[in-house]
Amino acid sequence: MLPYSSAAEAEAALGRGMTVAEAAWLRYSATVPDHLLYCHNVAILLVVYTLAPLPLALLEQLTPQAVTSRIKLQPRVRLSAAAVFRCYLDTAWVLLLTVGMLGIVSFPVVKMVGIRTGLPLPTLGEAAAQMAVYLLIEDYLGYWIHRLLHTKWGYEKIHRVHHEFSAPVGYAAPYAHWAEVLILGVPSFTGPAIVPCHITILWLWFVVRHIEAIDIHSGFEFPFNPTRLIPFYGGAEFHDYHHRVGEKSQSNFSSVFTFCDYLYGTDKGYKYHKASLAKMKEMADD
């Protein structure tokens, strides 16, 4: 809730006129308590989870397999519409319970680390820098947590749920044991805790992170995907190999970039796989 009774009072506090975005933010948030603004995360996450993977699901369900096989990473696997819908319902329920409850109990921590709701709004440069920091921190911590989840106990008790989809689809991105959803919230929130941001950037960060997860679980390798322009970005092919191998996988633990797997030598299986495919293609061409 912003401590201004009018736009004039807000501009006096800023020492300048408000931008269009700041005026809109003032109108929206002036009377909304901070804890409710933070709880927007739950609704935003569910909306993104519902809508973002939908085009991928429709592409797979409505397009002939002969067409999608050119861009599908595991073309022989095609989930039924009923299986995808069950995945959606199960995941949405887990997200609602875990993220919803976490949103209620974690608000004091959010205030303590310095997530702010007032004016001014962050600049585009500030937002871009914070996104970059959050991605790097999440990727590094997520890499090690993912490796721990592939220990015998971690996999059998928790992570095996996520690997029920050996050929992942977009709706399976957050499909996991409730404990894994909570555990993976730690690296996602560590960045904003170290480098506090505005609540709108926190919303944007969770949207970006969720869309990125949907992308690497899409099961498709699109030649026009703009993420190809991002240096060291793993993408769907990189993560799809991890799911294909499953429990025994000792490769491709990173969630966003590839440098942790390179630095710690956990991309060797993937490199061997790629080299084998290239050799088979070369022999077929001959």
PDB file of C-alpha atoms in Angstrom:
ATOM      1  CA  MET A   1       0.000   0.000   0.000  1.00  0.00           C
ATOM      2  CA  LEU A   2       1.544   3.270  -1.097  1.00  0.00           C
ATOM      3  CA  PRO A   3       1.775   6.147   1.402  1.00  0.00           C
ATOM      4  CA  TYR A   4       0.334   8.737  -0.981  1.00  0.00           C
ATOM      5  CA  SER A   5      -3.178  10.128  -0.987  1.00  0.00           C
ATOM      6  CA  SER A   6      -2.898  11.665  -4.462  1.00  0.00           C
ATOM      7  CA  ALA A   7      -0.780  11.785  -7.595  1.00  0.00           C
ATOM      8  CA  ALA A   8       0.409  15.259  -6.641  1.00  0.00           C
ATOM      9  CA  GLU A   9       1.670  13.963  -3.302  1.00  0.00           C
ATOM     10  CA  ALA A  10       3.498  11.097  -5.030  1.00  0.00           C
ATOM     11  CA  GLU A  11       5.144  13.449  -7.506  1.00  0.00           C
ATOM     12  CA  ALA A  12       6.172  15.767  -4.683  1.00  0.00           C
ATOM     13  CA  ALA A  13       7.841  12.832  -2.933  1.00  0.00           C
ATOM     14  CA  LEU A  14       9.602  11.788  -6.155  1.00  0.00           C
ATOM     15  CA  GLY A  15      10.673  15.333  -6.964  1.00  0.00           C
ATOM     16  CA  ARG A  16       9.507  14.901 -10.559  1.00  0.00           C
ATOM     17  CA  GLY A  17       6.504  13.957 -12.622  1.00  0.00           C
ATOM     18  CA  MET A  18       5.465  10.330 -12.721  1.00  0.00           C
ATOM     19  CA  THR A  19       5.878   8.207 -15.824  1.00  0.00           C
ATOM     20  CA  VAL A  20       2.811   6.613 -17.392  1.00  0.00           C
ATOM     21  CA  ALA A  21       3.774   3.291 -15.805  1.00  0.00           C
ATOM     22  CA  GLU A  22       4.214   4.876 -12.371  1.00  0.00           C
ATOM     23  CA  ALA A  23       0.853   6.633 -12.586  1.00  0.00           C
ATOM     24  CA  ALA A  24      -0.801   3.327 -13.510  1.00  0.00           C
ATOM     25  CA  TRP A  25       0.988   1.584 -10.639  1.00  0.00           C
ATOM     26  CA  LEU A  26      -0.174   4.257  -8.205  1.00  0.00           C
ATOM     27  CA  ARG A  27      -3.786   3.872  -9.317  1.00  0.00           C
ATOM     28  CA  TYR A  28      -3.617   0.092  -8.985  1.00  0.00           C
ATOM     29  CA  SER A  29      -1.630  -0.389  -5.802  1.00  0.00           C
ATOM     30  CA  ALA A  30      -2.398   2.685  -3.693  1.00  0.00           C
ATOM     31  CA  THR A  31      -5.063   0.910  -1.652  1.00  0.00           C
ATOM     32  CA  VAL A  32      -3.839  -2.698  -1.964  1.00  0.00           C
ATOM     33  CA  PRO A  33      -1.985  -4.044   1.107  1.00  0.00           C
ATOM     34  CA  ASP A  34       1.561  -5.241   0.447  1.00  0.00           C
ATOM     35  CA  HIS A  35       0.816  -8.834   1.430  1.00  0.00           C
ATOM     36  CA  LEU A  36      -1.918  -9.003  -1.219  1.00  0.00           C
ATOM     37  CA  LEU A  37       0.443  -7.588  -3.834  1.00  0.00           C
ATOM     38  CA  TYR A  38       2.911 -10.341  -2.969  1.00  0.00           C
ATOM     39  CA  CYS A  39       0.199 -12.988  -3.196  1.00  0.00           C
ATOM     40  CA  HIS A  40      -0.372 -11.933  -6.814  1.00  0.00           C
ATOM     41  CA  ASN A  41       2.486 -14.380  -7.501  1.00  0.00           C
ATOM     42  CA  VAL A  42       0.120 -17.305  -7.047  1.00  0.00           C
ATOM     43  CA  ALA A  43      -2.439 -16.055  -9.575  1.00  0.00           C
ATOM     44  CA  ILE A  44       0.264 -14.994 -12.042  1.00  0.00           C
ATOM     45  CA  LEU A  45       1.960 -18.391 -11.815  1.00  0.00           C
ATOM     46  CA  LEU A  46      -1.288 -20.296 -12.414  1.00  0.00           C
ATOM     47  CA  VAL A  47      -2.249 -18.094 -15.365  1.00  0.00           C
ATOM     48  CA  VAL A  48       1.180 -18.502 -16.964  1.00  0.00           C
ATOM     49  CA  TYR A  49       1.144 -22.250 -16.321  1.00  0.00           C
ATOM     50  CA  THR A  50      -2.315 -22.547 -17.880  1.00  0.00           C
ATOM     51  CA  LEU A  51      -1.724 -20.454 -20.996  1.00  0.00           C
ATOM     52  CA  ALA A  52       1.982 -20.622 -21.915  1.00  0.00           C
ATOM     53  CA  PRO A  53       2.158 -24.391 -22.678  1.00  0.00           C
ATOM     54  CA  LEU A  54      -1.225 -24.393 -24.444  1.00  0.00           C
ATOM     55  CA  PRO A  55       0.099 -23.653 -27.974  1.00  0.00           C
ATOM     56  CA  LEU A  56       2.621 -26.481 -27.572  1.00  0.00           C
ATOM     57  CA  ALA A  57      -0.090 -28.889 -26.463  1.00  0.00           C
ATOM     58  CA  LEU A  58      -2.375 -27.884 -29.346  1.00  0.00           C
ATOM     59  CA  LEU A  59       0.505 -28.236 -31.807  1.00  0.00           C
ATOM     60  CA  GLU A  60       1.165 -31.787 -30.674  1.00  0.00           C
ATOM     61  CA  GLN A  61      -2.477 -32.828 -30.430  1.00  0.00           C
ATOM     62  CA  LEU A  62      -3.840 -31.238 -33.612  1.00  0.00           C
ATOM     63  CA  THR A  63      -0.912 -31.432 -36.038  1.00  0.00           C
ATOM     64  CA  PRO A  64      -0.223 -34.661 -37.952  1.00  0.00           C
ATOM     65  CA  GLN A  65       2.679 -36.627 -36.502  1.00  0.00           C
ATOM     66  CA  ALA A  66       4.417 -36.612 -39.872  1.00  0.00           C
ATOM     67  CA  VAL A  67       4.665 -32.827 -39.592  1.00  0.00           C
ATOM     68  CA  THR A  68       5.648 -32.507 -35.922  1.00  0.00           C
ATOM     69  CA  SER A  69       8.234 -35.290 -36.184  1.00  0.00           C
ATOM     70  CA  ARG A  70      10.559 -32.830 -37.930  1.00  0.00           C
ATOM     71  CA  ILE A  71      10.777 -30.614 -34.861  1.00  0.00           C
ATOM     72  CA  LYS A  72       9.871 -33.022 -32.048  1.00  0.00           C
ATOM     73  CA  LEU A  73      12.833 -34.288 -30.040  1.00  0.00           C
ATOM     74  CA  GLN A  74      11.227 -37.671 -29.338  1.00  0.00           C
ATOM     75  CA  PRO A  75       8.862 -38.055 -32.308  1.00  0.00           C
ATOM     76  CA  ARG A  76       7.804 -41.598 -31.459  1.00  0.00           C
ATOM     77  CA  VAL A  77       6.261 -40.475 -28.174  1.00  0.00           C
ATOM     78  CA  ARG A  78       2.900 -38.736 -28.321  1.00  0.00           C
ATOM     79  CA  LEU A  79       0.878 -38.265 -25.146  1.00  0.00           C
ATOM     80  CA  SER A  80      -2.887 -38.453 -25.314  1.00  0.00           C
ATOM     81  CA  ALA A  81      -4.947 -35.342 -24.619  1.00  0.00           C
ATOM     82  CA  ALA A  82      -6.267 -37.057 -21.484  1.00  0.00           C
ATOM     83  CA  ALA A  83      -2.727 -37.624 -20.175  1.00  0.00           C
ATOM     84  CA  VAL A  84      -1.776 -33.996 -20.766  1.00  0.00           C
ATOM     85  CA  PHE A  85      -4.944 -32.797 -19.048  1.00  0.00           C
ATOM     86  CA  ARG A  86      -4.294 -35.046 -16.034  1.00  0.00           C
ATOM     87  CA  CYS A  87      -0.779 -33.624 -15.861  1.00  0.00           C
ATOM     88  CA  TYR A  88      -2.204 -30.103 -15.891  1.00  0.00           C
ATOM     89  CA  LEU A  89      -4.760 -30.780 -13.153  1.00  0.00           C
ATOM     90  CA  ASP A  90      -2.289 -32.582 -10.880  1.00  0.00           C
ATOM     91  CA  THR A  91       0.335 -29.873 -11.296  1.00  0.00           C
ATOM     92  CA  ALA A  92      -2.072 -26.956 -10.882  1.00  0.00           C
ATOM     93  CA  TRP A  93      -3.324 -28.477  -7.635  1.00  0.00           C
ATOM     94  CA  VAL A  94       0.207 -28.952  -6.271  1.00  0.00           C
ATOM     95  CA  LEU A  95       1.186 -25.416  -7.313  1.00  0.00           C
ATOM     96  CA  LEU A  96      -1.897 -23.946  -5.684  1.00  0.00           C
ATOM     97  CA  LEU A  97      -1.233 -25.719  -2.397  1.00  0.00           C
ATOM     98  CA  THR A  98       2.534 -25.265  -2.209  1.00  0.00           C
ATOM     99  CA  VAL A  99       3.000 -21.815  -3.746  1.00  0.00           C
ATOM    100  CA  GLY A 100      -0.224 -20.568  -2.175  1.00  0.00           C
ATOM    101  CA  MET A 101       0.761 -21.633   1.330  1.00  0.00           C
ATOM    102  CA  LEU A 102       4.319 -20.435   0.802  1.00  0.00           C
ATOM    103  CA  GLY A 103       2.999 -17.060  -0.295  1.00  0.00           C
ATOM    104  CA  ILE A 104       1.138 -16.689   2.982  1.00  0.00           C
ATOM    105  CA  VAL A 105       3.934 -17.690   5.338  1.00  0.00           C
ATOM    106  CA  SER A 106       6.886 -16.154   3.468  1.00  0.00           C
ATOM    107  CA  PHE A 107       5.648 -12.558   3.304  1.00  0.00           C
ATOM    108  CA  PRO A 108       7.603 -11.471   6.428  1.00  0.00           C
ATOM    109  CA  VAL A 109      10.791 -12.739   4.773  1.00  0.00           C
ATOM    110  CA  VAL A 110       9.947 -10.813   1.609  1.00  0.00           C
ATOM    111  CA  LYS A 111       9.639  -7.598   3.610  1.00  0.00           C
ATOM    112  CA  MET A 112      12.783  -8.372   5.599  1.00  0.00           C
ATOM    113  CA  VAL A 113      15.011  -8.783   2.527  1.00  0.00           C
ATOM    114  CA  GLY A 114      13.779  -5.504   1.079  1.00  0.00           C
ATOM    115  CA  ILE A 115      11.318  -6.300  -1.707  1.00  0.00           C
ATOM    116  CA  ARG A 116       9.587  -2.944  -2.158  1.00  0.00           C
ATOM    117  CA  THR A 117       6.197  -1.938  -3.568  1.00  0.00           C
ATOM    118  CA  GLY A 118       6.454   1.850  -3.734  1.00  0.00           C
ATOM    119  CA  LEU A 119       7.697   4.440  -6.175  1.00  0.00           C
ATOM    120  CA  PRO A 120       9.788   4.943  -8.203  1.00  0.00           C
ATOM    121  CA  LEU A 121       9.430   1.961 -10.493  1.00  0.00           C
ATOM    122  CA  PRO A 122      12.697   0.355 -11.646  1.00  0.00           C
ATOM    123  CA  THR A 123      14.220   1.376 -14.961  1.00  0.00           C
ATOM    124  CA  LEU A 124      14.512  -1.069 -17.851  1.00  0.00           C
ATOM    125  CA  GLY A 125      18.266  -1.277 -17.289  1.00  0.00           C
ATOM    126  CA  GLU A 126      17.792  -2.056 -13.613  1.00  0.00           C
ATOM    127  CA  ALA A 127      15.212  -4.737 -14.426  1.00  0.00           C
ATOM    128  CA  ALA A 128      17.457  -6.352 -17.074  1.00  0.00           C
ATOM    129  CA  ALA A 129      20.453  -6.411 -14.721  1.00  0.00           C
ATOM    130  CA  GLN A 130      18.410  -7.993 -11.940  1.00  0.00           C
ATOM    131  CA  MET A 131      16.989 -10.625 -14.321  1.00  0.00           C
ATOM    132  CA  ALA A 132      20.524 -11.556 -15.397  1.00  0.00           C
ATOM    133  CA  VAL A 133      21.715 -11.875 -11.786  1.00  0.00           C
ATOM    134  CA  TYR A 134      18.684 -13.945 -10.796  1.00  0.00           C
ATOM    135  CA  LEU A 135      19.142 -16.322 -13.738  1.00  0.00           C
ATOM    136  CA  LEU A 136      22.806 -16.895 -12.915  1.00  0.00           C
ATOM    137  CA  ILE A 137      22.155 -17.486  -9.206  1.00  0.00           C
ATOM    138  CA  GLU A 138      19.182 -19.758  -9.862  1.00  0.00           C
ATOM    139  CA  ASP A 139      21.090 -21.757 -12.445  1.00  0.00           C
ATOM    140  CA  TYR A 140      24.089 -22.347 -10.171  1.00  0.00           C
ATOM    141  CA  LEU A 141      22.123 -23.290  -7.056  1.00  0.00           C
ATOM    142  CA  GLY A 142      19.595 -25.250  -9.081  1.00  0.00           C
ATOM    143  CA  TYR A 143      22.394 -27.271 -10.652  1.00  0.00           C
ATOM    144  CA  TRP A 144      23.603 -28.559  -7.278  1.00  0.00           C
ATOM    145  CA  ILE A 145      20.110 -29.172  -5.945  1.00  0.00           C
ATOM    146  CA  HIS A 146      19.293 -31.113  -9.091  1.00  0.00           C
ATOM    147  CA  ARG A 147      22.390 -33.270  -8.603  1.00  0.00           C
ATOM    148  CA  LEU A 148      21.325 -33.982  -5.008  1.00  0.00           C
ATOM    149  CA  LEU A 149      17.888 -34.984  -6.268  1.00  0.00           C
ATOM    150  CA  HIS A 150      19.599 -37.576  -8.466  1.00  0.00           C
ATOM    151  CA  THR A 151      21.143 -39.352  -5.496  1.00  0.00           C
ATOM    152  CA  LYS A 152      19.450 -42.661  -4.716  1.00  0.00           C
ATOM    153  CA  TRP A 153      17.378 -41.310  -1.817  1.00  0.00           C
ATOM    154  CA  GLY A 154      16.543 -37.998  -3.504  1.00  0.00           C
ATOM    155  CA  TYR A 155      15.417 -39.654  -6.704  1.00  0.00           C
ATOM    156  CA  GLU A 156      13.370 -42.458  -5.167  1.00  0.00           C
ATOM    157  CA  LYS A 157      11.647 -40.291  -2.567  1.00  0.00           C
ATOM    158  CA  ILE A 158      11.155 -37.044  -4.494  1.00  0.00           C
ATOM    159  CA  HIS A 159      12.553 -36.507  -7.982  1.00  0.00           C
ATOM    160  CA  ARG A 160      11.181 -39.657  -9.641  1.00  0.00           C
ATOM    161  CA  VAL A 161       7.767 -37.929  -9.885  1.00  0.00           C
ATOM    162  CA  HIS A 162       9.150 -35.291 -12.240  1.00  0.00           C
ATOM    163  CA  HIS A 163      10.811 -37.991 -14.346  1.00  0.00           C
ATOM    164  CA  GLU A 164       7.548 -39.814 -14.955  1.00  0.00           C
ATOM    165  CA  PHE A 165       7.650 -37.902 -18.223  1.00  0.00           C
ATOM    166  CA  SER A 166      10.648 -39.353 -20.033  1.00  0.00           C
ATOM    167  CA  ALA A 167       9.536 -37.344 -23.064  1.00  0.00           C
ATOM    168  CA  PRO A 168       8.578 -34.045 -21.431  1.00  0.00           C
ATOM    169  CA  VAL A 169       5.862 -31.635 -22.563  1.00  0.00           C
ATOM    170  CA  GLY A 170       5.308 -28.022 -21.596  1.00  0.00           C
ATOM    171  CA  TYR A 171       2.693 -28.828 -18.972  1.00  0.00           C
ATOM    172  CA  ALA A 172       5.146 -31.192 -17.275  1.00  0.00           C
ATOM    173  CA  ALA A 173       7.652 -28.409 -16.546  1.00  0.00           C
ATOM    174  CA  PRO A 174       6.541 -27.927 -12.900  1.00  0.00           C
ATOM    175  CA  TYR A 175       5.074 -31.443 -12.580  1.00  0.00           C
ATOM    176  CA  ALA A 176       6.812 -32.715  -9.452  1.00  0.00           C
ATOM    177  CA  HIS A 177       6.508 -33.939  -5.896  1.00  0.00           C
ATOM    178  CA  TRP A 178       5.255 -31.159  -3.620  1.00  0.00           C
ATOM    179  CA  ALA A 179       8.563 -31.273  -1.731  1.00  0.00           C
ATOM    180  CA  GLU A 180      10.510 -30.646  -4.944  1.00  0.00           C
ATOM    181  CA  VAL A 181       8.342 -27.629  -5.757  1.00  0.00           C
ATOM    182  CA  LEU A 182       9.245 -26.166  -2.365  1.00  0.00           C
ATOM    183  CA  ILE A 183      12.930 -27.110  -2.609  1.00  0.00           C
ATOM    184  CA  LEU A 184      13.326 -25.530  -6.049  1.00  0.00           C
ATOM    185  CA  GLY A 185      11.735 -22.372  -4.718  1.00  0.00           C
ATOM    186  CA  VAL A 186      14.954 -21.779  -2.760  1.00  0.00           C
ATOM    187  CA  PRO A 187      17.241 -21.032  -5.746  1.00  0.00           C
ATOM    188  CA  SER A 188      14.459 -19.039  -7.392  1.00  0.00           C
ATOM    189  CA  PHE A 189      14.079 -16.753  -4.375  1.00  0.00           C
ATOM    190  CA  THR A 190      17.777 -16.530  -3.464  1.00  0.00           C
ATOM    191  CA  GLY A 191      18.512 -13.998  -6.210  1.00  0.00           C
ATOM    192  CA  PRO A 192      15.815 -11.512  -5.120  1.00  0.00           C
ATOM    193  CA  ALA A 193      16.893 -12.052  -1.499  1.00  0.00           C
ATOM    194  CA  ILE A 194      20.519 -11.133  -2.315  1.00  0.00           C
ATOM    195  CA  VAL A 195      19.637  -8.344  -4.763  1.00  0.00           C
ATOM    196  CA  PRO A 196      16.250  -6.981  -3.625  1.00  0.00           C
ATOM    197  CA  CYS A 197      13.922  -5.649  -6.273  1.00  0.00           C
ATOM    198  CA  HIS A 198      10.549  -4.035  -6.786  1.00  0.00           C
ATOM    199  CA  ILE A 199       7.531  -6.330  -6.445  1.00  0.00           C
ATOM    200  CA  THR A 200       6.802  -5.927 -10.176  1.00  0.00           C
ATOM    201  CA  ILE A 201      10.281  -7.257 -10.975  1.00  0.00           C
ATOM    202  CA  LEU A 202       9.640 -10.180  -8.632  1.00  0.00           C
ATOM    203  CA  TRP A 203       6.474 -10.944 -10.607  1.00  0.00           C
ATOM    204  CA  LEU A 204       8.406 -10.647 -13.865  1.00  0.00           C
ATOM    205  CA  TRP A 205      11.179 -12.894 -12.558  1.00  0.00           C
ATOM    206  CA  PHE A 206       8.789 -15.709 -11.680  1.00  0.00           C
ATOM    207  CA  VAL A 207       7.104 -15.345 -15.093  1.00  0.00           C
ATOM    208  CA  VAL A 208      10.458 -15.476 -16.913  1.00  0.00           C
ATOM    209  CA  ARG A 209      11.641 -18.453 -14.870  1.00  0.00           C
ATOM    210  CA  HIS A 210       8.419 -20.350 -15.455  1.00  0.00           C
ATOM    211  CA  ILE A 211       8.367 -19.692 -19.202  1.00  0.00           C
ATOM    212  CA  GLU A 212      12.013 -20.776 -19.402  1.00  0.00           C
ATOM    213  CA  ALA A 213      11.104 -24.043 -17.642  1.00  0.00           C
ATOM    214  CA  ILE A 214       8.237 -24.594 -20.074  1.00  0.00           C
ATOM    215  CA  ASP A 215      10.589 -23.957 -22.989  1.00  0.00           C
ATOM    216  CA  ILE A 216      13.173 -26.564 -21.944  1.00  0.00           C
ATOM    217  CA  HIS A 217      10.404 -29.105 -21.258  1.00  0.00           C
ATOM    218  CA  SER A 218       8.534 -28.378 -24.491  1.00  0.00           C
ATOM    219  CA  GLY A 219       9.767 -31.474 -26.318  1.00  0.00           C
ATOM    220  CA  PHE A 220      10.266 -29.377 -29.456  1.00  0.00           C
ATOM    221  CA  GLU A 221      13.382 -27.885 -31.019  1.00  0.00           C
ATOM    222  CA  PHE A 222      12.155 -24.918 -33.034  1.00  0.00           C
ATOM    223  CA  PRO A 223      14.667 -23.519 -35.544  1.00  0.00           C
ATOM    224  CA  PHE A 224      13.315 -19.986 -34.993  1.00  0.00           C
ATOM    225  CA  ASN A 225      13.388 -20.037 -31.181  1.00  0.00           C
ATOM    226  CA  PRO A 226      14.827 -16.654 -30.048  1.00  0.00           C
ATOM    227  CA  THR A 227      16.502 -18.342 -27.070  1.00  0.00           C
ATOM    228  CA  ARG A 228      19.113 -19.595 -29.553  1.00  0.00           C
ATOM    229  CA  LEU A 229      20.554 -16.079 -29.383  1.00  0.00           C
ATOM    230  CA  ILE A 230      21.231 -16.350 -25.626  1.00  0.00           C
ATOM    231  CA  PRO A 231      24.860 -17.357 -24.925  1.00  0.00           C
ATOM    232  CA  PHE A 232      25.253 -20.737 -23.175  1.00  0.00           C
ATOM    233  CA  TYR A 233      21.477 -21.320 -23.071  1.00  0.00           C
ATOM    234  CA  GLY A 234      20.732 -25.037 -22.783  1.00  0.00           C
ATOM    235  CA  GLY A 235      17.300 -25.205 -24.343  1.00  0.00           C
ATOM    236  CA  ALA A 236      14.898 -28.057 -24.970  1.00  0.00           C
ATOM    237  CA  GLU A 237      17.335 -30.450 -26.644  1.00  0.00           C
ATOM    238  CA  PHE A 238      19.815 -30.158 -23.778  1.00  0.00           C
ATOM    239  CA  HIS A 239      17.210 -30.894 -21.100  1.00  0.00           C
ATOM    240  CA  ASP A 240      15.285 -33.455 -23.133  1.00  0.00           C
ATOM    241  CA  TYR A 241      18.356 -35.714 -23.099  1.00  0.00           C
ATOM    242  CA  HIS A 242      18.328 -35.584 -19.296  1.00  0.00           C
ATOM    243  CA  HIS A 243      14.698 -36.746 -19.207  1.00  0.00           C
ATOM    244  CA  ARG A 244      15.282 -39.428 -21.815  1.00  0.00           C
ATOM    245  CA  VAL A 245      18.008 -41.053 -19.718  1.00  0.00           C
ATOM    246  CA  GLY A 246      15.985 -40.634 -16.530  1.00  0.00           C
ATOM    247  CA  GLU A 247      17.101 -42.016 -13.179  1.00  0.00           C
ATOM    248  CA  LYS A 248      20.557 -43.040 -14.386  1.00  0.00           C
ATOM    249  CA  SER A 249      21.254 -39.622 -15.884  1.00  0.00           C
ATOM    250  CA  GLN A 250      24.515 -38.031 -14.812  1.00  0.00           C
ATOM    251  CA  SER A 251      24.333 -35.326 -17.446  1.00  0.00           C
ATOM    252  CA  ASN A 252      22.680 -31.967 -18.064  1.00  0.00           C
ATOM    253  CA  PHE A 253      21.640 -30.927 -14.564  1.00  0.00           C
ATOM    254  CA  SER A 254      21.593 -27.193 -15.299  1.00  0.00           C
ATOM    255  CA  SER A 255      18.180 -25.609 -15.653  1.00  0.00           C
ATOM    256  CA  VAL A 256      19.087 -22.585 -17.773  1.00  0.00           C
ATOM    257  CA  PHE A 257      22.670 -22.403 -19.019  1.00  0.00           C
ATOM    258  CA  THR A 258      25.237 -25.064 -19.884  1.00  0.00           C
ATOM    259  CA  PHE A 259      28.394 -23.803 -18.197  1.00  0.00           C
ATOM    260  CA  CYS A 260      27.916 -25.603 -14.849  1.00  0.00           C
ATOM    261  CA  ASP A 261      27.648 -28.950 -16.631  1.00  0.00           C
ATOM    262  CA  TYR A 262      30.736 -28.028 -18.645  1.00  0.00           C
ATOM    263  CA  LEU A 263      32.748 -26.865 -15.620  1.00  0.00           C
ATOM    264  CA  TYR A 264      31.899 -29.896 -13.494  1.00  0.00           C
ATOM    265  CA  GLY A 265      32.091 -32.472 -16.272  1.00  0.00           C
ATOM    266  CA  THR A 266      28.446 -33.517 -16.242  1.00  0.00           C
ATOM    267  CA  ASP A 267      27.858 -32.990 -19.947  1.00  0.00           C
ATOM    268  CA  LYS A 268      29.981 -35.905 -21.151  1.00  0.00           C
ATOM    269  CA  GLY A 269      27.069 -38.267 -21.712  1.00  0.00           C
ATOM    270  CA  TYR A 270      25.258 -35.637 -23.734  1.00  0.00           C
ATOM    271  CA  LYS A 271      28.352 -34.877 -25.816  1.00  0.00           C
ATOM    272  CA  TYR A 272      28.819 -38.577 -26.526  1.00  0.00           C
ATOM    273  CA  HIS A 273      25.153 -38.843 -27.502  1.00  0.00           C
ATOM    274  CA  LYS A 274      25.448 -35.868 -29.881  1.00  0.00           C
ATOM    275  CA  ALA A 275      28.645 -37.249 -31.405  1.00  0.00           C
ATOM    276  CA  SER A 276      26.998 -40.646 -31.956  1.00  0.00           C
ATOM    277  CA  LEU A 277      24.012 -39.044 -33.691  1.00  0.00           C
ATOM    278  CA  ALA A 278      26.300 -36.990 -35.895  1.00  0.00           C
ATOM    279  CA  LYS A 279      28.282 -40.099 -36.844  1.00  0.00           C
ATOM    280  CA  MET A 280      25.090 -42.046 -37.661  1.00  0.00           C
ATOM    281  CA  LYS A 281      23.866 -39.175 -39.820  1.00  0.00           C
ATOM    282  CA  GLU A 282      27.204 -39.034 -41.627  1.00  0.00           C
ATOM    283  CA  MET A 283      27.091 -42.772 -42.313  1.00  0.00           C
ATOM    284  CA  ALA A 284      23.498 -42.497 -43.543  1.00  0.00           C
ATOM    285  CA  ASP A 285      24.450 -39.692 -45.940  1.00  0.00           C
ATOM    286  CA  ASP A 286      27.288 -41.789 -47.343  1.00  0.00           C
TER     287      ASP A 286
END
